[in-house]
Tab-separated table of C-alpha atoms in Angstrom:
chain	number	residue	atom	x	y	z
A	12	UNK	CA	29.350	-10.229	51.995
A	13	UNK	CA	26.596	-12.615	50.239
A	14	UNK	CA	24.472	-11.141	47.781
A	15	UNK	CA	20.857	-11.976	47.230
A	16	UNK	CA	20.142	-14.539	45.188
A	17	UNK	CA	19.237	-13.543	41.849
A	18	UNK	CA	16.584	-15.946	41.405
A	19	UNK	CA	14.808	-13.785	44.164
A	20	UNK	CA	15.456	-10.891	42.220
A	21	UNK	CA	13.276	-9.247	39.857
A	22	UNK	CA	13.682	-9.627	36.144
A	23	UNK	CA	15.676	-6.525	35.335
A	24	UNK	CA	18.126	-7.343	38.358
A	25	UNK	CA	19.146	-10.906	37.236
A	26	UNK	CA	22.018	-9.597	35.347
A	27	UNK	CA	23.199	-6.754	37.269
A	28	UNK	CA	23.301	-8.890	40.358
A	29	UNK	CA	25.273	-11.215	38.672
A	30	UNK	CA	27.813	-9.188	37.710
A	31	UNK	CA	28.511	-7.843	41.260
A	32	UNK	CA	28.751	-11.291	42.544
A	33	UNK	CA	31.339	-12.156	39.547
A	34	UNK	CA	33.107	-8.869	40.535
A	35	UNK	CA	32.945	-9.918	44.272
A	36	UNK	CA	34.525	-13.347	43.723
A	37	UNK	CA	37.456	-11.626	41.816
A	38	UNK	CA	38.514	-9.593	45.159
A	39	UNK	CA	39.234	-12.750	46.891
A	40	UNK	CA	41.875	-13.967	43.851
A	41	UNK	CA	45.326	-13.290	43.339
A	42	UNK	CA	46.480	-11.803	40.697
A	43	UNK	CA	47.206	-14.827	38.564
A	44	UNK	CA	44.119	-16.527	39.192
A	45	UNK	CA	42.710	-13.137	38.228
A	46	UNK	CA	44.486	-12.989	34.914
A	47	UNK	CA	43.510	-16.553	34.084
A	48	UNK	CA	39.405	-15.860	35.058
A	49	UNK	CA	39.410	-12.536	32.847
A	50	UNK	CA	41.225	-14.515	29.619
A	51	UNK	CA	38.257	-17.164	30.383
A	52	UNK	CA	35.697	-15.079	30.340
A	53	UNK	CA	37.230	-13.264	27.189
A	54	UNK	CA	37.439	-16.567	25.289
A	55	UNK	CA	33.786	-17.505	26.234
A	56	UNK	CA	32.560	-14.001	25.276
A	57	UNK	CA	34.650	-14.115	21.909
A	58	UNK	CA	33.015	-17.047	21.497
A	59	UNK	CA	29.531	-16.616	22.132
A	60	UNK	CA	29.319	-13.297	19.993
A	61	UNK	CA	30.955	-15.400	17.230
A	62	UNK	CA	28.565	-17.907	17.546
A	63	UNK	CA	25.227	-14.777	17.731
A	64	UNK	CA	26.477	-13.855	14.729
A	65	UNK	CA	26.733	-16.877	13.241
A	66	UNK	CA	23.416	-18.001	14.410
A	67	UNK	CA	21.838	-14.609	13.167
A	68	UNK	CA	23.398	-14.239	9.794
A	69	UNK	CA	22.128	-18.205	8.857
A	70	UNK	CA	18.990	-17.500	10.285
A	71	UNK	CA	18.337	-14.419	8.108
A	72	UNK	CA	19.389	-16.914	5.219
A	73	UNK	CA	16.841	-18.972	6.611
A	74	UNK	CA	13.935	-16.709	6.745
A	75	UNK	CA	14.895	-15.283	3.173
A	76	UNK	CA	14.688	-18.612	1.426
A	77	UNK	CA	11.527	-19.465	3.292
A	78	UNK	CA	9.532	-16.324	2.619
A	79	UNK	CA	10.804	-16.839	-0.916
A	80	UNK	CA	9.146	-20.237	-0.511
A	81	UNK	CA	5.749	-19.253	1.356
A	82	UNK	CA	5.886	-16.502	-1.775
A	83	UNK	CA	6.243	-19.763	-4.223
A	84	UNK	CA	3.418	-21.309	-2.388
A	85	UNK	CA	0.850	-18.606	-2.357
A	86	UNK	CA	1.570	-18.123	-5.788
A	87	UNK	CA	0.624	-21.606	-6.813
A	88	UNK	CA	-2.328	-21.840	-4.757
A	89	UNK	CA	-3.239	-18.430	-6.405
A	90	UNK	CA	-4.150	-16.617	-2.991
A	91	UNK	CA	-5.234	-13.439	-3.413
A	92	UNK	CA	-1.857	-10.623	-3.944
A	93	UNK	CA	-3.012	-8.427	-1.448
A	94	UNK	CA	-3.352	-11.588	1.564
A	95	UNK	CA	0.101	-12.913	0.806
A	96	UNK	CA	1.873	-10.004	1.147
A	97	UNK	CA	0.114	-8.946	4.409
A	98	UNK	CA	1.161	-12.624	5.528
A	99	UNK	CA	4.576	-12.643	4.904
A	100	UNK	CA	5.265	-9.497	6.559
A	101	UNK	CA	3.478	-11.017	9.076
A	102	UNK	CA	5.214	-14.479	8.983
A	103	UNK	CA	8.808	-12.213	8.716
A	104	UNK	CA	8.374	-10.088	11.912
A	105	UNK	CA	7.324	-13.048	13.656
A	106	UNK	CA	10.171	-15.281	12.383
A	107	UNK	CA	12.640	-12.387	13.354
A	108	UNK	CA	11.473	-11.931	17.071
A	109	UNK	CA	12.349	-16.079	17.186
A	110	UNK	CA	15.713	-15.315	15.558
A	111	UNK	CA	16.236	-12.341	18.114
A	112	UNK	CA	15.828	-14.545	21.122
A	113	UNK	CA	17.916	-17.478	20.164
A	114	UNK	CA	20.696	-14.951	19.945
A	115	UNK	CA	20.511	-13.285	23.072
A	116	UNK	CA	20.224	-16.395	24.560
A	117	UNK	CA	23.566	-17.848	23.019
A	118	UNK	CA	24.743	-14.579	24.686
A	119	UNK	CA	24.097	-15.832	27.779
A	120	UNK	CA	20.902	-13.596	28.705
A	121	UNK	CA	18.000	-15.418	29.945
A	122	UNK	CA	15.394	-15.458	27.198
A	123	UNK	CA	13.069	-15.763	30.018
A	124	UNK	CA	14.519	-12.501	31.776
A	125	UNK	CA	14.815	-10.810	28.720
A	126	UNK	CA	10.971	-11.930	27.844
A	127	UNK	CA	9.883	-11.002	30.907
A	128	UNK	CA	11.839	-7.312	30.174
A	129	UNK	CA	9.793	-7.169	27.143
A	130	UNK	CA	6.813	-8.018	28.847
A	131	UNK	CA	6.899	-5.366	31.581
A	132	UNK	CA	7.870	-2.648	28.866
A	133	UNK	CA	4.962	-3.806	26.574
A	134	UNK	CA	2.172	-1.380	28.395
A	135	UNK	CA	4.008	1.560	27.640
A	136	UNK	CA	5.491	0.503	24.537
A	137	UNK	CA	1.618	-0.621	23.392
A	138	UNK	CA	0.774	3.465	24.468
A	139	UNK	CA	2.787	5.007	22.716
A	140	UNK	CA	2.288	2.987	19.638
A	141	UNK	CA	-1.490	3.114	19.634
A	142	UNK	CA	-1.559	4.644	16.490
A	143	UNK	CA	0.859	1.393	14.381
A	144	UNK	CA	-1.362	-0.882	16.577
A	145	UNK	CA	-4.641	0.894	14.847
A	146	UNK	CA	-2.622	0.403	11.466
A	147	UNK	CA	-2.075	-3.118	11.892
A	148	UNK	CA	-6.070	-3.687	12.701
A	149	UNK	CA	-6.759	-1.414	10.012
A	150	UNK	CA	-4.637	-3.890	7.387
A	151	UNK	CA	-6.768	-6.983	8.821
A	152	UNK	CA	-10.274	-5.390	8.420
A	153	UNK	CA	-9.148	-3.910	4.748
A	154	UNK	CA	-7.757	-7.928	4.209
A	155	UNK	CA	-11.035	-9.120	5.380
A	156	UNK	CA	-13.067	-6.382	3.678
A	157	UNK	CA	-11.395	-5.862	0.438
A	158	UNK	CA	-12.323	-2.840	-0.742
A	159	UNK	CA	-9.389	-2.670	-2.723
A	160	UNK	CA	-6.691	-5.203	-3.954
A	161	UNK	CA	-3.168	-4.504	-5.638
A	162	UNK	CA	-3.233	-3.263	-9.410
A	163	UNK	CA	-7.066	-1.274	-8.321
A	164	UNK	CA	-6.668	2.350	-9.001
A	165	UNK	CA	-8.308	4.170	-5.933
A	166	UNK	CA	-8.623	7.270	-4.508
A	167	UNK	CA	-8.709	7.803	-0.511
A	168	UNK	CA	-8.094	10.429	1.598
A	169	UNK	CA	-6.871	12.963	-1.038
A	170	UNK	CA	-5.009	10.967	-3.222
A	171	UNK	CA	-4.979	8.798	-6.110
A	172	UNK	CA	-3.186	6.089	-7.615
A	173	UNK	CA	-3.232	2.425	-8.722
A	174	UNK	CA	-2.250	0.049	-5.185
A	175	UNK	CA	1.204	-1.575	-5.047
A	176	UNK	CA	1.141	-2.805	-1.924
A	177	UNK	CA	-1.106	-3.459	1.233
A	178	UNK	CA	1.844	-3.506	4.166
A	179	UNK	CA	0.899	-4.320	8.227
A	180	UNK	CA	0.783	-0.854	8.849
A	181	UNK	CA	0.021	1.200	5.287
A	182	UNK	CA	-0.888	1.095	1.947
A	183	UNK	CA	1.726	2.538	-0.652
A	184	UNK	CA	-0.141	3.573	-4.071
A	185	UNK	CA	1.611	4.975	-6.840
A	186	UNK	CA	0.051	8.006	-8.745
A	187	UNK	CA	0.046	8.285	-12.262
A	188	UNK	CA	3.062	10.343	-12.737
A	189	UNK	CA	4.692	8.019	-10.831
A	190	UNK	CA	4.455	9.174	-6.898
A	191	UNK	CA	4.760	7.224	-4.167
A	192	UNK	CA	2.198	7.956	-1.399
A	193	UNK	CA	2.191	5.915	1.887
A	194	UNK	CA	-1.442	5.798	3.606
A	195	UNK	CA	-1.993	4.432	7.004
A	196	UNK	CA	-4.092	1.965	7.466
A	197	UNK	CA	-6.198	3.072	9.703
A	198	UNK	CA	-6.709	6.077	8.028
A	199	UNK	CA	-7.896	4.409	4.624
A	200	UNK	CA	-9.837	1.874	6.386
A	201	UNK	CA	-12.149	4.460	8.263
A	202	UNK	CA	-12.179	6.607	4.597
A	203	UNK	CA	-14.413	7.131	2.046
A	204	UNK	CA	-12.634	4.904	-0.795
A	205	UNK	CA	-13.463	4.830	-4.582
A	206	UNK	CA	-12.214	2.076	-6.341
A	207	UNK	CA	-12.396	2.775	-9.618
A	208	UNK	CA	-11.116	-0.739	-10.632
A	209	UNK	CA	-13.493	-2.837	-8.874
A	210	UNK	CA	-16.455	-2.867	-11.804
A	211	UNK	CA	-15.116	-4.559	-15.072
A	212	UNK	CA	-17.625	-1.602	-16.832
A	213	UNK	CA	-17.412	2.386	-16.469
A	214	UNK	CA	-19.523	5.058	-17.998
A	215	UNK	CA	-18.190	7.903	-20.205
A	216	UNK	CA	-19.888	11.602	-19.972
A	217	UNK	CA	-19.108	14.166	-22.068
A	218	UNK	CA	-20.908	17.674	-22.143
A	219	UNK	CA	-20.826	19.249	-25.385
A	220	UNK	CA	-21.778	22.911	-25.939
A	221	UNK	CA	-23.436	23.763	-29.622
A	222	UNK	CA	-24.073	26.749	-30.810
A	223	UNK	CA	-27.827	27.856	-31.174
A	224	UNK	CA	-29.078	27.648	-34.519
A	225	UNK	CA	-27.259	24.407	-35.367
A	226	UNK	CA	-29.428	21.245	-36.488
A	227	UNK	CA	-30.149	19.160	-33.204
A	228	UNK	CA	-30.611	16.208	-34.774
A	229	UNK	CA	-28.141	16.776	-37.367
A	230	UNK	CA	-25.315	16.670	-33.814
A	231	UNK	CA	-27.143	14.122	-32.192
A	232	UNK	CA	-26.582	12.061	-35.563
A	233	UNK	CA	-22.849	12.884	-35.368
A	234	UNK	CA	-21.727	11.982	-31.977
A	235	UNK	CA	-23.791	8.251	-32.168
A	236	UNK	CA	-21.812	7.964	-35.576
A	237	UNK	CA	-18.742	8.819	-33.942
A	238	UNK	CA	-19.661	6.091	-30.881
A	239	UNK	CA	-20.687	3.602	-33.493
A	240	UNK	CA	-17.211	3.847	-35.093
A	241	UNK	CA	-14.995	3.007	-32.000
A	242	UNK	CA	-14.334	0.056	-31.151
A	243	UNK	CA	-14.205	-0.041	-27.705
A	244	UNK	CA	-17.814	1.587	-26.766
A	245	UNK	CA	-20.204	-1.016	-25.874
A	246	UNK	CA	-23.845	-1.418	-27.250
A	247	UNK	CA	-24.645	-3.918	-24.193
A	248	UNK	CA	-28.357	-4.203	-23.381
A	249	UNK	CA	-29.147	-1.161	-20.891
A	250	UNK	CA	-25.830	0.348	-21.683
A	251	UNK	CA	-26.844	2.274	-25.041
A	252	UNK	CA	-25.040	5.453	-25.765
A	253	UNK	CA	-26.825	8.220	-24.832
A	254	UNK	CA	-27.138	11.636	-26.566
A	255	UNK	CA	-29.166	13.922	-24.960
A	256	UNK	CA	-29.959	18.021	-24.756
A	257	UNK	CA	-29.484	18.804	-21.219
A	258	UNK	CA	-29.301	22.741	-20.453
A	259	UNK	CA	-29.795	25.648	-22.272
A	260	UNK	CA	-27.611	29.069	-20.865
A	261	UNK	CA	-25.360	30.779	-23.012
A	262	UNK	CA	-25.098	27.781	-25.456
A	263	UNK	CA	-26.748	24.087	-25.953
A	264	UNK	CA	-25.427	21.482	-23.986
A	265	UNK	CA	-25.393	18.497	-25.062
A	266	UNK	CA	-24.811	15.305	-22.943
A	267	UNK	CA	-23.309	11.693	-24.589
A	268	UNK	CA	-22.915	9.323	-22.409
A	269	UNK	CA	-21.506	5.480	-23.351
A	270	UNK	CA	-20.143	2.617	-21.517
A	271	UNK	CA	-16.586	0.853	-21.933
A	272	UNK	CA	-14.447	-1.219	-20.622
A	273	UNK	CA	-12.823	-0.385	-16.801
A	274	UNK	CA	-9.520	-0.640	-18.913
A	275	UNK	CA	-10.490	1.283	-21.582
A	276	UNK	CA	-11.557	4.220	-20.504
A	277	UNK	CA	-8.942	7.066	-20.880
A	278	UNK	CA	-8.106	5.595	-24.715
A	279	UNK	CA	-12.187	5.659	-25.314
A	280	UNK	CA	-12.234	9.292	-23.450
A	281	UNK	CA	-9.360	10.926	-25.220
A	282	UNK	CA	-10.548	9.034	-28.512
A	283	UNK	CA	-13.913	10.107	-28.845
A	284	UNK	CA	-13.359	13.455	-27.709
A	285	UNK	CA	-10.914	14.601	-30.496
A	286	UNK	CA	-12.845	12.887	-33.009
A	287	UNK	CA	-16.147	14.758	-32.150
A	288	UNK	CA	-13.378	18.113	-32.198
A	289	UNK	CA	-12.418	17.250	-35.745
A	290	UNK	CA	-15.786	16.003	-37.282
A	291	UNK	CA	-18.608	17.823	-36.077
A	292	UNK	CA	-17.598	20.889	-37.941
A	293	UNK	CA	-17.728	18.558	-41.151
A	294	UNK	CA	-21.410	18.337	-40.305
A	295	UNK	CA	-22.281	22.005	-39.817
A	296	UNK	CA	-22.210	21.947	-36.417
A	297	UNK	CA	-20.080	25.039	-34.425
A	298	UNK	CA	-18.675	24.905	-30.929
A	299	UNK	CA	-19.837	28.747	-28.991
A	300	UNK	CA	-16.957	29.939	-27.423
A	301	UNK	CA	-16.970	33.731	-25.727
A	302	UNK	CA	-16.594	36.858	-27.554
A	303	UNK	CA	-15.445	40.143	-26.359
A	304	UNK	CA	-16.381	43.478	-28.950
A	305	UNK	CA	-14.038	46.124	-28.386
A	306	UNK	CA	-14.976	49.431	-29.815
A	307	UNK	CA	-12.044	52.579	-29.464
A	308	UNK	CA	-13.604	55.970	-29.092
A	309	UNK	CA	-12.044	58.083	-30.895
């Protein structure tokens, strides 16, 4: 009995139909010549899986020290954090599906079978990861877009952090108690995002309640002394403190607003806010806070 010839066969049947001819052969040997063929295959299989493994293990090496070297690269051309680590995930995957088909060709499998395989599975495999493929579209357009880079403290889709990395598929921010939160990237890309990094200035405002009967003018010449004093509010022109009487319910409230440095702004807001707690009594000037009478009948 002949069997078809496997180059007539489809992709997927190459091997099987290669087997049954190698098992077909072996019916027509005796039992020494059987012994001998089995030890020769068992040598040349030995052999090639030593070899795979040889080839895969140095080839990892390989990719290691040159990602380590594309990193070197990018580093000294200064391209932009976010771009070179979207690129060498890239340049990794793509190195490893190189490395993957030397191998199983050293095995002995057709890389052109096997491609072919891999081919015919793609449709479904490209279904059912619609979703990663969206990811990996949504890290080009945020790449291409940057609306954020690594180090900018953003909030998107709920959360908040400062950006550690931009992968293929997500972003990973860390919060500020030290969180890790993966985002999708088509999720963030099709967000509302606020980068609260990308301006190099950021405005302060505080709403202060005063009591009625206190000196207006008497606070309003507190809180711009207490601006003038620190450091790190800016007097830039159209970025003048402002201190302003904005609503009057159960008490006066008072608005300051002032400008500072992106990187200043939680030491400025913490700063100013105790200081105004701790001086503006000095001045005469009382904070309202609610009151409850309780009479007893007796």
């Amino acid at each position: 009995m002949q069997l078809t010839d496997p180059g007539k066969l489809p992709p997927d049947s190459v091997i099987r139909a290669s087997i049954m001819q190698k098992i077909e052969r072996l019916s027509d040997m005796s039992g020494e010549e059987i012994f001998r063929t089995i030890a020769t295959w068992t040598v040349q299989l030995v052999g090639k899986i030593i070899l795979a493994l040889i080839i895969y293990y140095v080839g990892r090496w390989l990719i290691k020290r040159l990602l380590h070297l594309l990193g070197a690269i990018f580093e000294r051309r200064e391209v932009d954090v976010s771009l070179a680590s979207f690129l060498r995930n890239l340049v990794e995957i793509v190195l490893m599906i190189v490395l993957i088909s030397i191998v199983v060709g050293v095995l002995g499998i057709s890389t052109t079978s096997f491609m072919a395989i891999f081919a015919s599975a793609g449709l479904a495999v490209g279904m059912a990861l619609s979703g990663t493929l969206q990811n990996f579209a949504g890290g080009v357009m945020i790449l291409l877009l940057k609306p954020y880079r690594i180090g900018d403290y953003i909030e998107a889709q709920g959360q908040a952090g400062t950006v550690k990395e931009i992968r293929l598929f997500n972003t990973i921010i860390n919060t500020p108690d030290n969180k890790m939160i993966i985002i999708p990237n088509n999720s963030i890309s099709t967000s509302i995002i606020n980068n609260y990094s990308k301006e190099n200035r950021r405005r302060i405002d505080l709403n202060i309640s005063i009591s009625y009967g206190d000196d207006f003018d008497v606070a309003r010449a507190a809180f711009l002394e207490i601006l003038d004093n620190d450091p790190r509010v800016l007097f830039e022109q159209g970025r003048q403190p402002l201190v302003a009487l904005t609503n009057l319910g159960d008490s006066a409230v008072v608005v300051v607003r002032f400008w500072v440095k992106s990187s200043d702004y939680w030491d400025a807001y913490f700063a100013v806010n105790e200081a105004i707690y701790k001086q503006l009594p000095e001045k005469g000037i009382h904070f309202p806070f609610p009151q409850l009478d309780v009479r007893i009948a007796q």
